[in-house]
C-alpha positions as a LaTeX table, in Angstrom:
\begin{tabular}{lrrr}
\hline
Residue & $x$ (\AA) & $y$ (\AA) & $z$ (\AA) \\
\hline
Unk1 & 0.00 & 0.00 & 0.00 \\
Unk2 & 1.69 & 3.23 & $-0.76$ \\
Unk3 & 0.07 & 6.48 & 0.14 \\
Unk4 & 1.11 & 10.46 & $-0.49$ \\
Unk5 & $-0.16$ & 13.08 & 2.01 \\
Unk6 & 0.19 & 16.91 & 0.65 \\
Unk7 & 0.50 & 19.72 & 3.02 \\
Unk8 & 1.39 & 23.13 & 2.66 \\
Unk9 & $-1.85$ & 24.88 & 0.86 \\
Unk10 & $-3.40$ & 28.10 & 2.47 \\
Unk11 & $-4.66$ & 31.42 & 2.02 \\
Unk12 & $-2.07$ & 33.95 & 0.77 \\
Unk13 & $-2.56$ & 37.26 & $-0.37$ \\
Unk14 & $-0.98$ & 37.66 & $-4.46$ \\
Unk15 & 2.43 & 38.39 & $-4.72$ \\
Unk16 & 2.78 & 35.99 & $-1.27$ \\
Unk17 & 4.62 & 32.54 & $-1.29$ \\
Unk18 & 3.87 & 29.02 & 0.01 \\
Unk19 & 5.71 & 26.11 & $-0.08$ \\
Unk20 & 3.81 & 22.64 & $-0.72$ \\
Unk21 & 4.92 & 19.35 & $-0.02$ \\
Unk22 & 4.33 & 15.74 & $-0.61$ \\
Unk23 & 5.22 & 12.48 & 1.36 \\
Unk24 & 5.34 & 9.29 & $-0.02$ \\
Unk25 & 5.03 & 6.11 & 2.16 \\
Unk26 & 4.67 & 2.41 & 1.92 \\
Unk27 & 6.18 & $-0.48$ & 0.32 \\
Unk28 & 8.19 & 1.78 & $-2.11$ \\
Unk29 & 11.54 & 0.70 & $-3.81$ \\
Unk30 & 12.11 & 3.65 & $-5.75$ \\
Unk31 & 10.22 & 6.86 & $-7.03$ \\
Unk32 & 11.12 & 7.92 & $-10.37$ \\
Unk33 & 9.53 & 10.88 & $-11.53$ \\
Unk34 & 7.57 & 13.27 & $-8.64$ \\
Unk35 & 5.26 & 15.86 & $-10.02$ \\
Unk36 & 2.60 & 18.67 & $-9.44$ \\
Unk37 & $-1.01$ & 19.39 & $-10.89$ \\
Unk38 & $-3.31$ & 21.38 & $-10.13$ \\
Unk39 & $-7.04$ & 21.85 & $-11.06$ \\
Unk40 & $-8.85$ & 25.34 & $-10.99$ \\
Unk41 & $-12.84$ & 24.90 & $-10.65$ \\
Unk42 & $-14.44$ & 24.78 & $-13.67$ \\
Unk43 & $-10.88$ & 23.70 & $-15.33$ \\
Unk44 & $-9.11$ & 20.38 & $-16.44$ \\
Unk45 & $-5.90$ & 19.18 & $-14.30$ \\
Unk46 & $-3.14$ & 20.54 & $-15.49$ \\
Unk47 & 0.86 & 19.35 & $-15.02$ \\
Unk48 & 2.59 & 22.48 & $-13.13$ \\
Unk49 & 6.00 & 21.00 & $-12.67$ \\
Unk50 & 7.76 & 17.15 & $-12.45$ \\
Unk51 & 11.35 & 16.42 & $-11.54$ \\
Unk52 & 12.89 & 13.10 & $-12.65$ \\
Unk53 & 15.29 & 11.01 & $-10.02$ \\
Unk54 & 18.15 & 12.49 & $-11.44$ \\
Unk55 & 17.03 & 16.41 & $-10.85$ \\
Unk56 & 15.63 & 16.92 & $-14.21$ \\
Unk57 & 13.03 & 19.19 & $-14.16$ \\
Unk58 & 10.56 & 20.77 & $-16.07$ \\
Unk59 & 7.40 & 23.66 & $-15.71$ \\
Unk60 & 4.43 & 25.15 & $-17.14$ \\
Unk61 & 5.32 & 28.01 & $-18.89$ \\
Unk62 & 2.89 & 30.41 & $-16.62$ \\
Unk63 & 4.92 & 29.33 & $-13.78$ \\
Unk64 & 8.45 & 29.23 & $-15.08$ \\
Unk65 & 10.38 & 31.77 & $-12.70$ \\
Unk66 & 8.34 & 31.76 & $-9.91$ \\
Unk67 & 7.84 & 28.17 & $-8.62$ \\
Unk68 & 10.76 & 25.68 & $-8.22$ \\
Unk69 & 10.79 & 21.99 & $-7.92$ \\
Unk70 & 12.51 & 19.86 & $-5.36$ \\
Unk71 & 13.07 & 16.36 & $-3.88$ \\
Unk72 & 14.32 & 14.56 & $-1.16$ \\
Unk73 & 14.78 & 11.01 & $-2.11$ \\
Unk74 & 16.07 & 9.75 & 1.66 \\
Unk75 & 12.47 & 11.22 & 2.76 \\
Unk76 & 10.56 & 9.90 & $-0.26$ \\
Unk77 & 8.95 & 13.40 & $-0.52$ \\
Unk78 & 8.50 & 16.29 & $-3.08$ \\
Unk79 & 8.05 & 20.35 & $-2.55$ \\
Unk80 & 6.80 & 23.16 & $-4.36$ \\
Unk81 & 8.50 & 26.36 & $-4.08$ \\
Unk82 & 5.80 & 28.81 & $-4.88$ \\
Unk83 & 6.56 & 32.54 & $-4.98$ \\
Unk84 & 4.96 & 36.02 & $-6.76$ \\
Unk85 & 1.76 & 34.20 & $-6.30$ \\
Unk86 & $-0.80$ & 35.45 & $-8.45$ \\
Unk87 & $-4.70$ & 35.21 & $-7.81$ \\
Unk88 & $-5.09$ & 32.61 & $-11.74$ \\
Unk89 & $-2.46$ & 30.27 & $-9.40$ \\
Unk90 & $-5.26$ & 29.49 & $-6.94$ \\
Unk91 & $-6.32$ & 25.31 & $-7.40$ \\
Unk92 & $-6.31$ & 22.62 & $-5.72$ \\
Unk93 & $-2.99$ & 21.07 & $-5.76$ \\
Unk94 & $-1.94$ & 17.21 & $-6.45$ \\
Unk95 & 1.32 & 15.81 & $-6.14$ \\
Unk96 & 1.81 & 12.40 & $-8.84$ \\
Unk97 & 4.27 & 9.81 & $-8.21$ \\
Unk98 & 5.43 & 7.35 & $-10.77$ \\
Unk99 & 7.12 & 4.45 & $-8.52$ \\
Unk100 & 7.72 & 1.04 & $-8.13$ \\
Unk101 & 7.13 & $-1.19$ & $-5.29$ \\
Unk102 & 9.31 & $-3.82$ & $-3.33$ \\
Unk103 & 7.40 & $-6.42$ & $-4.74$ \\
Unk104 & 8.33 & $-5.23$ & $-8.09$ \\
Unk105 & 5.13 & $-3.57$ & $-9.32$ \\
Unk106 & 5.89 & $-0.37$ & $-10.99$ \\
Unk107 & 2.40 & 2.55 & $-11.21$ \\
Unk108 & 1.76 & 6.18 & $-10.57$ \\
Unk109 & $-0.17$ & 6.96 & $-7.14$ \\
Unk110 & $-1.74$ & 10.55 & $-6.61$ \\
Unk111 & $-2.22$ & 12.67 & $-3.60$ \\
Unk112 & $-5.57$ & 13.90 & $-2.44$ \\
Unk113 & $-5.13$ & 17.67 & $-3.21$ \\
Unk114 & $-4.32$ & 20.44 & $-1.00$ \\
Unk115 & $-6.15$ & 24.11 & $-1.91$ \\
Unk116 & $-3.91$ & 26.90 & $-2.67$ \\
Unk117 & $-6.03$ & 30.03 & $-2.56$ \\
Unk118 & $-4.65$ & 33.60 & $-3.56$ \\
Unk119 & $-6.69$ & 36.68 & $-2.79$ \\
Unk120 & $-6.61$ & 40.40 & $-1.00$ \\
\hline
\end{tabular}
């Protein structure tokens, strides 16, 4: 059974930052790639940012310079940087792990979500 608990979401004002993260737990052998989506109501889920195991990372281009991407593989757990946030960056927020098991099975588990809300 492996399980990811997000934490971090909040009420900020725009231009604020908040930092997000996401911890993985279970029968886990090794996480490959770690990512973040988010879905606006009204609006599909979108991919925000993912960082491979070896630190490659990559963002949506309305984020690019203001949120950054990090891991920490001895704590099987993923953060989100966010800074200059701006009210269109309010979501709910899901971190995505692509993993495999000790038993071998390799899948992609998702968080429940943690609401980022940005507004005077």
């Amino acid at each position: 059974q492996v399980q990811l608990v997000e934490s971090g979401g909040g009420l900020v004002q725009p231009g604020g930052s908040l930092r997000l993260s996401c911890a993985a737990s279970g029968s886990i052998a090794s996480i490959n790639v770690m990512a973040w989506y988010r879905q606006a109501p009204g609006k599909e889920r979108e991919l925000v940012a993912f960082i491979t195991s070896r630190g490659t990372s990559n963002y949506l281009d309305s984020v690019k310079g203001r949120f950054t991407i990090s891991r920490d593989n001895a704590k099987n757990t993923v953060y989100l940087q966010m800074n200059n946030l701006k009210p269109e960056d309010t979501a709910v927020y899901y971190c995505k792990d692509s993993l495999l098991t000790v038993t071998g099975y390799g899948s992609y588990y998702w968080g429940k979500g943690t609401l980022v809300t940005v507004s005077s």
